[in-house]
Amino acid sequence: MSASCPHNAAINCSDCRMNSLCLPIALELDEVERLNEIVQRGRPLHKDSHVYDIADEFSAIYAVRSGSIKTYSVSDQGVVQVTGFYLPGEIFGMDGIAHTHYISAAVAMETSAICEIPFSRLEELSMAMPSLQRHFFKLMSKEITSDQQLITLLSKNSAEERVATLLLSISARNAKRSLSGVRFRLPMSRADIGNYLGLTVETVSRVFSRFQKQGLLDVDKKEIEITDVSALQELANT
Amino acid sequence: MSASCPHNAAINCSDCRMNSLCLPIALELDEVERLNEIVQRGRPLHKDSHVYDIADEFSAIYAVRSGSIKTYSVSDQGVVQVTGFYLPGEIFGMDGIAHTHYISAAVAMETSAICEIPFSRLEELSMAMPSLQRHFFKLMSKEITSDQQLITLLSKNSAEERVATLLLSISARNAKRSLSGVRFRLPMSRADIGNYLGLTVETVSRVFSRFQKQGLLDVDKKEIEITDVSALQELANT
DNA sequence: CGACGCGTTGAATGTTGTCAAACCGAGTGG
DNA sequence: CCACTCGGTTTGACAACATTCAACGCGTCG
C-alpha cells in the first residue's frame, strides 16, 4: 500500500506519480536519487492548516503531492490577496527566496500531502547539477509568466472572462494529471475564487449561475461539469 | 568623458554608477571583473526601438544603464498588456528563461542604454560563483513578489489608489538612484500608465487632475511634483 | 497652415460592488 | 429526533465607480 495512497509519506521521487510534473525531465536516474534524498515528506496536512505562515523563516520550497494548497499575502492594512492555487505536481513557496522570511502564507484547502525541499540543499545540489539549476530557473520564470497572465486577466478582462479562464486553467491542469478536464471538484470556496480574481463573492456566484443558465456549465456546489468547452474558451479568449 | 556620460558604451561594471543596484553586493572585486567580461554593452537605443520583441529567441537578460524601458505582452487576441517599467539599475527579460523565445517585448520609452547579459554564460558563471547564483535566484524571486504586489493592486484597489501607488513607486526608485523623490519626469505616456494599471487613459487623466485639485501633485504634462507625500501615501495604503 | 498625437474634460451608460435577505446542508445540543 | 445555529452560497435592489463616446485644447511636424 506504499505507492497506492497519495497521502503516504513513505514514497520517493522515483515512484511518485507526480514526478513528471514537478521534476526536471532531464534528470538522470541517479540524479533523481540525489534529489530524492533531500526531499522531506511529512505527514498529511488537514484542511486549513498552514504549510508556512507570513513572517515564518524561509527555508524551503514545496511540491504538492496530493490535495491542494492556496497561497495568500496580507498587506500592511490587513487586506488579503489570494495569490495562487496549487494542485498536485506543482511547486510553491518561491516568493520567499528573495527574503529571509516568507511574505505570503500557504494553507491546505483540503487534506493534502506535500514534499518539502530545503532551499539551501537545493542550492548546493544545483551547483553540481546543471540540469537542476536550469530547471529551477525555469520554474521561477514560469511563476513570473503565470503571474503576468493573471495581471493581464485582472487588468483587461470582465468578471465572466476571469471566471471562464480560471475554470479552463483548472480543467487543463487536471487533464495534465490524467484526470477529467470536464468534470471535477473545485477545491476552493467562492470567496477564494473572488479574492483571487479581484471580484466579490456575489459576482462569482452570479457568473456561475449565468454560465449554468447559458448551458456552459453544470454546477452543483463545488462539483463542476463543463458542458460547452468551446463556448467557455470563446469567453476566456477575449 | 568615459564614465561621465551614462549612454557611453565604453564603461564597465566596476565603474558603473548603477552597480550597487544591479550587481550582487556580495561579489568580490575579481568576481565583478569576471561578470563584467560577459556583459555586452551596445550603442544607445532611441525612443520606441525594441530591445527584444515577442517570439525573438531568448538568449539574454538585460540591465538598464540609462533611460527607461517598458515591457509588454500581447495576448492571442491582440490585447496588449504593459507588464513593467524599468529604470536605471533594474533588470528585465527574466520571463524569457522558461521558454526558448521571449513571450514579451521590451522597448525604450526614451533614449536609453542597456547592458546585455547572455544567459548561457550567466548560467555557467553561476555554477562557479555561489553568490551569483543566489543573487539571480533572489532577483527572480523579487520579480515574482513585485508581480504579486501588482496583482493585489489591480485586484483590490481603486483607480486613485493605483495611480498613487505607481507614483510613489517611481518616486522611491528615483530616490534609490539619488535623484529627487518629489520632482521627476514620468518616462511613460498616460496610455502606458492606464494600460499597466488596468485603467483607461481618461480615468488616469481624471485622477491626475483630481490629485492636482486636491493639492497632492503639481502636474505639467509628464513633469510631476509631489506636493503632499503623506496624503499620497495615505491613499496608496488602501 | 493643417494634420496628427497626446492629453483633458463632459455627459451618458454599464458593469460590478454594496447592502440586505434568504437558502441550504452540516453539525450540535436539547 | 428535531430545532437550532453557522458557514457558505445564492439572489435581488440599488448605488457607485469606471468606461464609453464625444468634443476640444495644445504642441509638433510635415
XYZ file of C-alpha atoms (C1' of nucleotides) in Angstrom:
536
model
C 0.000 0.000 0.000
C 3.044 2.243 -0.062
C 2.716 3.695 -3.551
C -1.035 3.362 -3.761
C -2.007 6.012 -1.211
C -1.195 9.527 -2.352
C -1.027 10.817 1.225
C 1.555 8.242 2.197
C 4.828 9.724 3.383
C 6.851 6.591 2.669
C 7.116 7.260 -1.031
C 10.057 8.542 -3.035
C 10.542 10.748 -6.059
C 11.254 7.866 -8.425
C 7.934 6.220 -7.674
C 5.857 9.370 -7.297
C 3.016 9.634 -9.788
C 3.620 13.381 -9.991
C 7.310 13.315 -10.806
C 6.780 14.048 -14.469
C 5.254 17.339 -13.363
C 7.498 18.534 -10.569
C 10.848 17.023 -11.518
C 13.044 18.096 -14.383
C 12.627 15.686 -17.248
C 16.292 15.945 -17.982
C 17.493 14.384 -14.746
C 19.293 11.060 -14.906
C 18.130 8.267 -12.649
C 20.930 8.726 -10.148
C 20.307 12.458 -10.151
C 16.689 11.872 -9.220
C 18.001 9.718 -6.414
C 20.193 12.530 -5.086
C 17.297 14.962 -5.227
C 15.088 12.408 -3.567
C 17.443 12.275 -0.624
C 16.987 15.924 0.257
C 13.211 15.923 -0.090
C 11.335 15.768 3.205
C 7.943 14.150 3.237
C 5.777 14.974 6.219
C 2.503 13.579 7.388
C -0.686 14.750 5.677
C -1.916 18.250 6.487
C -5.558 18.606 7.299
C -7.795 21.300 5.860
C -6.943 24.874 6.859
C -3.585 24.046 8.402
C -0.602 26.113 7.316
C 2.393 24.858 5.387
C 4.052 28.127 6.339
C 2.774 31.463 7.551
C 3.681 35.068 6.845
C 6.933 36.033 8.544
C 7.992 32.419 9.028
C 11.662 31.978 8.289
C 12.216 30.973 4.695
C 13.979 27.671 4.412
C 12.305 25.550 1.790
C 10.109 25.374 -1.253
C 7.311 22.841 -1.579
C 5.666 20.491 -4.019
C 2.060 19.344 -3.727
C 1.791 15.578 -3.698
C -1.933 15.315 -3.095
C -4.786 17.640 -2.199
C -4.493 21.335 -2.903
C -2.858 24.443 -1.470
C -3.661 28.117 -1.682
C -1.196 30.918 -1.049
C -2.112 34.411 0.048
C -0.487 37.594 1.212
C -1.724 40.271 3.584
C -0.993 43.954 3.032
C 0.072 46.365 5.753
C -3.554 47.335 6.109
C -4.704 43.776 6.502
C -6.096 43.276 3.005
C -5.856 39.632 1.993
C -4.918 38.649 -1.556
C -5.070 35.034 -2.674
C -2.046 34.722 -4.951
C -2.298 31.175 -6.188
C -3.918 27.761 -6.170
C -1.593 24.777 -6.361
C -2.559 21.274 -7.416
C -0.585 18.014 -7.231
C 2.750 18.187 -9.011
C 3.000 21.962 -8.695
C 5.641 23.920 -6.784
C 5.029 26.814 -4.419
C 6.939 28.969 -1.940
C 9.373 30.529 -4.405
C 8.440 34.070 -3.440
C 10.285 33.543 -0.165
C 13.661 33.199 -1.874
C 14.230 36.947 -2.140
C 13.721 37.441 1.559
C 14.830 35.778 4.740
C 11.226 35.078 5.674
C 8.041 34.288 3.799
C 5.958 37.234 2.712
C 2.993 35.015 1.994
C 1.234 32.137 3.665
C 0.268 28.712 2.348
C -2.649 26.677 3.658
C -4.204 23.359 2.710
C -7.639 23.750 1.119
C -8.345 20.098 1.886
C -6.403 17.190 3.335
C -3.106 17.331 1.479
C 0.361 15.857 1.372
C 3.370 17.922 0.415
C 7.086 17.492 -0.205
C 9.455 19.929 1.440
C 12.657 20.780 -0.405
C 15.160 22.591 1.828
C 16.391 25.507 -0.216
C 19.990 25.596 0.960
C 20.482 21.967 -0.019
C 18.756 22.603 -3.301
C 21.186 25.440 -3.956
C 24.139 23.165 -3.246
C 22.772 20.445 -5.454
C 22.110 22.971 -8.222
C 25.752 23.947 -8.242
C 26.703 20.389 -9.013
C 23.850 19.594 -11.386
C 23.452 21.956 -14.325
C 20.127 20.486 -15.354
C 18.730 21.089 -11.892
C 19.870 24.699 -11.814
C 18.320 25.253 -15.183
C 15.137 23.560 -14.069
C 14.721 25.902 -11.132
C 15.472 28.972 -13.163
C 12.711 27.797 -15.457
C 10.310 27.066 -12.645
C 10.725 30.579 -11.293
C 10.444 32.073 -14.724
C 7.220 30.155 -15.224
C 5.899 31.554 -11.993
C 6.676 35.020 -13.357
C 4.885 34.422 -16.640
C 1.858 32.925 -14.923
C 1.711 35.921 -12.598
C 1.833 38.175 -15.620
C -1.015 36.293 -17.220
C -3.026 36.886 -14.075
C -2.113 40.570 -14.247
C -3.467 40.734 -17.786
C -6.595 38.899 -16.725
C -7.261 41.307 -13.867
C -6.315 44.344 -15.870
C -8.212 43.713 -19.080
C -10.973 41.170 -18.606
C -14.541 41.176 -17.316
C -15.882 39.069 -14.483
C -17.182 36.395 -16.874
C -13.893 36.216 -18.728
C -11.942 35.876 -15.489
C -14.077 33.055 -14.164
C -14.070 31.238 -17.502
C -10.277 31.487 -17.636
C -9.843 30.106 -14.136
C -12.161 27.184 -14.848
C -10.263 26.332 -18.016
C -6.947 26.602 -16.189
C -8.048 24.121 -13.549
C -9.521 21.917 -16.229
C -6.236 21.858 -18.140
C -4.198 21.173 -15.030
C -6.476 18.287 -14.125
C -6.126 16.883 -17.600
C -2.338 17.070 -17.277
C -2.643 14.807 -14.253
C -4.771 12.435 -16.336
C -7.953 13.373 -14.565
C -11.110 14.545 -16.250
C -10.911 18.006 -17.739
C -14.687 18.358 -17.937
C -15.873 17.042 -14.605
C -14.076 17.939 -11.402
C -14.402 19.311 -7.923
C -13.228 22.831 -7.159
C -11.092 22.681 -4.031
C -11.582 26.367 -3.198
C -14.544 28.355 -1.940
C -16.400 31.033 -3.904
C -14.787 33.590 -1.627
C -11.310 32.334 -2.557
C -12.161 32.475 -6.251
C -13.467 36.007 -5.890
C -10.488 37.152 -3.896
C -8.066 35.610 -6.403
C -9.862 37.123 -9.409
C -10.490 40.535 -7.888
C -14.255 40.038 -7.645
C -16.798 39.847 -4.851
C -18.357 36.551 -3.811
C -21.689 37.746 -5.137
C -20.293 38.425 -8.586
C -18.646 35.000 -8.745
C -21.880 33.366 -7.734
C -23.834 35.310 -10.337
C -21.375 34.348 -13.056
C -21.688 30.668 -12.160
C -25.465 30.967 -12.285
C -25.342 32.744 -15.635
C -22.995 30.106 -17.069
C -25.329 27.400 -15.865
C -28.350 29.161 -17.354
C -26.499 29.517 -20.657
C -25.698 25.816 -20.712
C -21.937 26.212 -20.380
C -21.669 24.542 -17.006
C -23.406 22.168 -14.703
C -22.764 23.479 -11.213
C -23.542 21.645 -8.009
C -21.798 23.404 -5.147
C -18.137 22.681 -5.846
C -18.767 19.959 -8.381
C -18.335 21.356 -11.868
C -19.116 19.853 -15.219
C -18.150 21.825 -18.261
C -20.887 21.151 -20.781
C -19.744 23.521 -23.524
C -15.956 23.735 -23.604
C -15.665 25.721 -26.799
C -18.110 28.384 -25.655
C -16.116 28.709 -22.459
C -12.880 29.016 -24.427
C -14.523 31.631 -26.603
C -15.273 33.634 -23.478
C -11.824 33.183 -21.961
C -10.075 34.228 -25.152
C -11.213 37.805 -25.171
C 34.255 61.568 -20.688
C 34.037 57.807 -20.450
C 32.323 57.467 -17.101
C 30.548 60.795 -17.215
C 28.074 60.023 -19.973
C 25.508 57.420 -18.940
C 24.875 56.380 -22.533
C 28.523 55.604 -23.134
C 29.194 52.012 -24.079
C 32.820 52.101 -23.052
C 32.084 51.717 -19.386
C 32.434 48.666 -17.175
C 30.591 47.183 -14.231
C 33.177 48.299 -11.670
C 32.769 51.942 -12.635
C 29.042 51.920 -13.366
C 27.057 54.238 -11.140
C 24.264 51.683 -11.080
C 26.261 48.700 -9.938
C 25.027 48.908 -6.383
C 21.551 48.316 -7.779
C 22.057 45.646 -10.390
C 25.059 43.751 -9.054
C 25.078 41.469 -6.061
C 26.603 43.278 -3.121
C 28.346 40.109 -2.088
C 30.580 39.838 -5.137
C 34.322 40.190 -4.666
C 36.214 42.595 -6.851
C 37.606 39.895 -9.116
C 34.148 38.348 -9.364
C 32.750 41.641 -10.578
C 35.514 41.588 -13.144
C 34.501 38.141 -14.400
C 30.872 39.210 -14.645
C 31.948 42.382 -16.390
C 33.599 40.323 -19.091
C 30.399 38.640 -20.186
C 28.287 41.804 -20.187
C 27.676 43.264 -23.625
C 27.165 46.988 -23.896
C 25.565 48.165 -27.097
C 25.056 51.609 -28.517
C 22.195 53.709 -27.149
C 18.685 52.777 -28.234
C 16.489 55.571 -29.388
C 12.882 56.001 -28.290
C 10.467 53.255 -29.370
C 13.151 50.855 -30.558
C 12.942 47.285 -29.314
C 15.450 45.588 -27.052
C 13.719 42.366 -27.997
C 10.373 41.517 -29.499
C 7.802 38.819 -28.890
C 8.934 35.475 -30.332
C 12.567 36.569 -30.538
C 14.861 33.800 -29.439
C 15.664 34.081 -25.763
C 19.372 34.441 -25.152
C 19.979 37.158 -22.604
C 18.637 39.220 -19.759
C 19.189 42.968 -19.581
C 20.015 45.771 -17.179
C 19.013 49.382 -17.746
C 22.024 51.694 -17.611
C 20.245 54.905 -18.577
C 16.848 55.941 -19.850
C 13.848 53.693 -19.272
C 12.306 50.549 -20.703
C 8.786 49.179 -20.744
C 7.868 45.555 -21.270
C 4.556 44.341 -22.623
C 2.893 41.177 -23.785
C 0.235 40.610 -26.410
C -2.483 38.010 -25.982
C -3.650 35.653 -28.724
C -6.410 38.122 -29.471
C -4.051 41.037 -29.775
C -4.727 42.637 -26.401
C -1.645 44.486 -25.185
C -0.652 44.434 -21.526
C 2.181 46.602 -20.241
C 3.861 44.366 -17.666
C 6.559 46.599 -16.294
C 8.518 49.835 -16.303
C 12.267 49.557 -15.739
C 14.549 52.359 -14.601
C 18.360 52.508 -14.460
C 19.885 49.718 -12.392
C 16.906 47.407 -12.846
C 16.901 44.029 -14.589
C 14.363 42.818 -17.145
C 13.858 39.922 -19.545
C 13.660 37.159 -16.949
C 10.293 35.923 -18.156
C 12.057 34.514 -21.220
C 14.013 31.977 -19.188
C 11.193 29.452 -19.053
C 10.836 29.413 -22.823
C 13.121 29.256 -25.791
C 11.809 32.601 -27.020
C 10.557 35.767 -25.400
C 6.870 35.923 -24.665
C 7.024 39.652 -24.126
C 8.614 42.634 -25.826
C 10.819 45.387 -24.419
C 11.021 48.884 -25.896
C 12.837 52.046 -24.933
C 10.490 54.768 -23.700
C 13.213 57.337 -24.345
C 16.832 57.240 -25.468
C 18.345 54.519 -23.328
C 21.468 52.450 -22.820
C 21.300 48.864 -21.697
C 23.627 46.045 -20.714
C 23.046 42.646 -22.232
C 23.914 39.599 -20.146
C 23.993 36.404 -22.224
C 22.053 33.868 -20.232
C 24.069 30.774 -21.061
C 27.250 32.411 -19.879
C 25.484 33.667 -16.799
C 24.398 30.114 -16.052
C 27.966 28.876 -16.374
C 29.294 31.631 -14.182
C 26.580 30.941 -11.611
C 27.753 27.374 -11.290
C 31.158 28.601 -10.260
C 30.049 31.545 -8.140
C 27.588 30.696 -5.377
C 26.910 34.342 -4.586
C 25.948 34.990 -8.179
C 23.584 32.046 -8.343
C 21.964 33.192 -5.138
C 21.725 36.718 -6.448
C 19.821 35.636 -9.526
C 17.508 33.386 -7.584
C 16.758 36.456 -5.490
C 16.306 38.722 -8.488
C 13.738 36.363 -9.964
C 12.023 35.920 -6.654
C 11.812 39.705 -6.339
C 10.203 39.871 -9.753
C 7.642 37.362 -8.512
C 6.856 39.360 -5.387
C 6.583 42.628 -7.289
C 4.238 40.961 -9.772
C 2.159 39.759 -6.868
C 2.016 43.257 -5.446
C 0.708 44.445 -8.782
C -1.871 41.662 -8.710
C -3.071 42.872 -5.336
C -3.164 46.449 -6.583
C -5.259 45.519 -9.607
C -7.453 43.169 -7.672
C -8.268 45.248 -4.629
C -7.607 48.950 -5.233
C -9.456 51.843 -6.821
C -8.183 53.981 -9.663
C -6.886 56.656 -7.293
C -5.107 54.115 -5.141
C -3.466 52.520 -8.161
C -2.163 55.787 -9.555
C -0.953 56.944 -6.146
C 0.893 53.664 -5.667
C 2.605 53.889 -9.047
C 3.716 57.466 -8.402
C 5.166 56.514 -5.043
C 6.916 53.515 -6.567
C 8.614 55.660 -9.171
C 9.409 58.258 -6.544
C 11.069 55.648 -4.334
C 13.044 54.167 -7.192
C 14.288 57.608 -8.187
C 15.335 58.277 -4.617
C 17.274 54.995 -4.593
C 19.273 56.357 -7.510
C 19.918 59.552 -5.525
C 17.532 61.576 -7.634
C 14.690 63.634 -6.309
C 11.781 61.641 -4.975
C 9.405 64.571 -5.138
C 10.135 66.141 -8.501
C 10.658 63.988 -11.580
C 9.645 63.329 -15.132
C 7.435 60.353 -15.948
C 9.003 58.495 -18.856
C 5.755 56.834 -19.889
C 2.582 58.128 -21.527
C -0.812 58.293 -19.866
C -1.848 55.424 -22.123
C 1.016 53.276 -20.799
C 0.088 54.100 -17.221
C -3.535 53.225 -17.866
C -2.664 50.005 -19.625
C -0.298 48.976 -16.825
C -2.811 49.790 -14.076
C -5.848 48.349 -15.817
C -7.484 51.740 -16.391
C -8.461 53.803 -19.404
C -6.490 56.868 -20.430
C -9.403 59.071 -19.448
C -9.536 57.697 -15.931
C -5.804 58.220 -15.453
C -6.113 61.776 -16.686
C -9.028 62.462 -14.377
C -7.144 61.089 -11.387
C -4.157 63.338 -12.127
C -6.491 66.320 -12.362
C -8.205 65.404 -9.110
C -4.858 64.982 -7.329
C -3.769 68.366 -8.604
C -7.031 69.958 -7.466
C -6.605 68.382 -4.039
C -3.107 69.776 -3.742
C -1.338 66.414 -3.759
C 0.516 66.948 -7.007
C 1.742 69.586 -9.356
C 1.315 68.153 -12.837
C 2.684 69.641 -16.012
C 2.419 67.052 -18.756
C 4.968 64.456 -17.704
C 6.683 66.608 -15.119
C 5.447 65.669 -11.668
C 5.977 67.317 -8.343
C 4.578 65.578 -5.316
C 3.422 68.351 -3.022
C 1.834 66.233 -0.308
C 3.704 62.976 0.107
C 1.927 61.796 3.227
C -1.530 62.312 1.730
C -0.420 60.292 -1.278
C 0.910 57.545 0.968
C -2.348 57.586 2.847
C -4.143 56.963 -0.435
C -1.748 54.297 -1.644
C -2.091 52.372 1.612
C -5.667 51.452 0.763
C -1.420 76.188 -42.240
C -3.431 71.654 -41.345
C -2.840 67.061 -39.657
C -1.705 64.268 -36.028
C -0.548 62.524 -31.415
C -1.440 63.203 -26.826
C -3.934 64.833 -23.042
C -8.055 66.816 -20.867
C -12.963 67.309 -19.865
C -18.057 66.366 -20.083
C -22.280 63.505 -20.277
C -24.350 59.087 -20.528
C -24.022 54.199 -19.904
C -22.998 49.921 -17.685
C -20.612 46.514 -15.063
C -19.529 45.454 -10.621
C -19.857 46.475 -5.675
C -22.760 47.132 -1.599
C -26.342 46.040 1.362
C -29.859 43.020 2.651
C -32.367 38.839 2.863
C -32.998 34.113 2.265
C -31.499 29.336 1.297
C -29.159 25.071 2.082
C -26.505 21.431 4.256
C -23.883 20.030 8.089
C -23.250 19.682 12.548
C -24.843 20.415 17.537
C -27.406 20.067 21.546
C -31.680 19.672 23.864
C -35.470 13.223 16.504
C -35.996 17.816 15.836
C -34.956 22.613 16.417
C -31.073 25.341 16.188
C -27.078 27.626 14.592
C -23.484 28.562 11.439
C -20.727 28.942 7.193
C -21.051 29.094 2.549
C -23.844 30.294 -1.281
C -27.475 32.495 -3.926
C -30.476 36.207 -5.341
C -32.461 40.934 -5.559
C -32.484 46.055 -5.437
C -29.804 49.949 -5.560
C -25.643 52.820 -5.800
C -21.082 53.866 -7.320
C -17.128 53.928 -9.876
C -15.012 53.409 -14.147
C -15.852 53.037 -19.160
C -17.534 54.677 -23.395
C -18.351 58.105 -26.661
C -17.591 62.634 -27.993
C -15.516 67.056 -28.285
C -11.846 70.130 -27.648
C -7.122 72.123 -26.478
C -2.361 72.087 -27.235
C 2.114 71.352 -29.186
C 4.851 69.375 -33.012
C 5.965 68.264 -37.528
C 5.209 67.784 -42.303
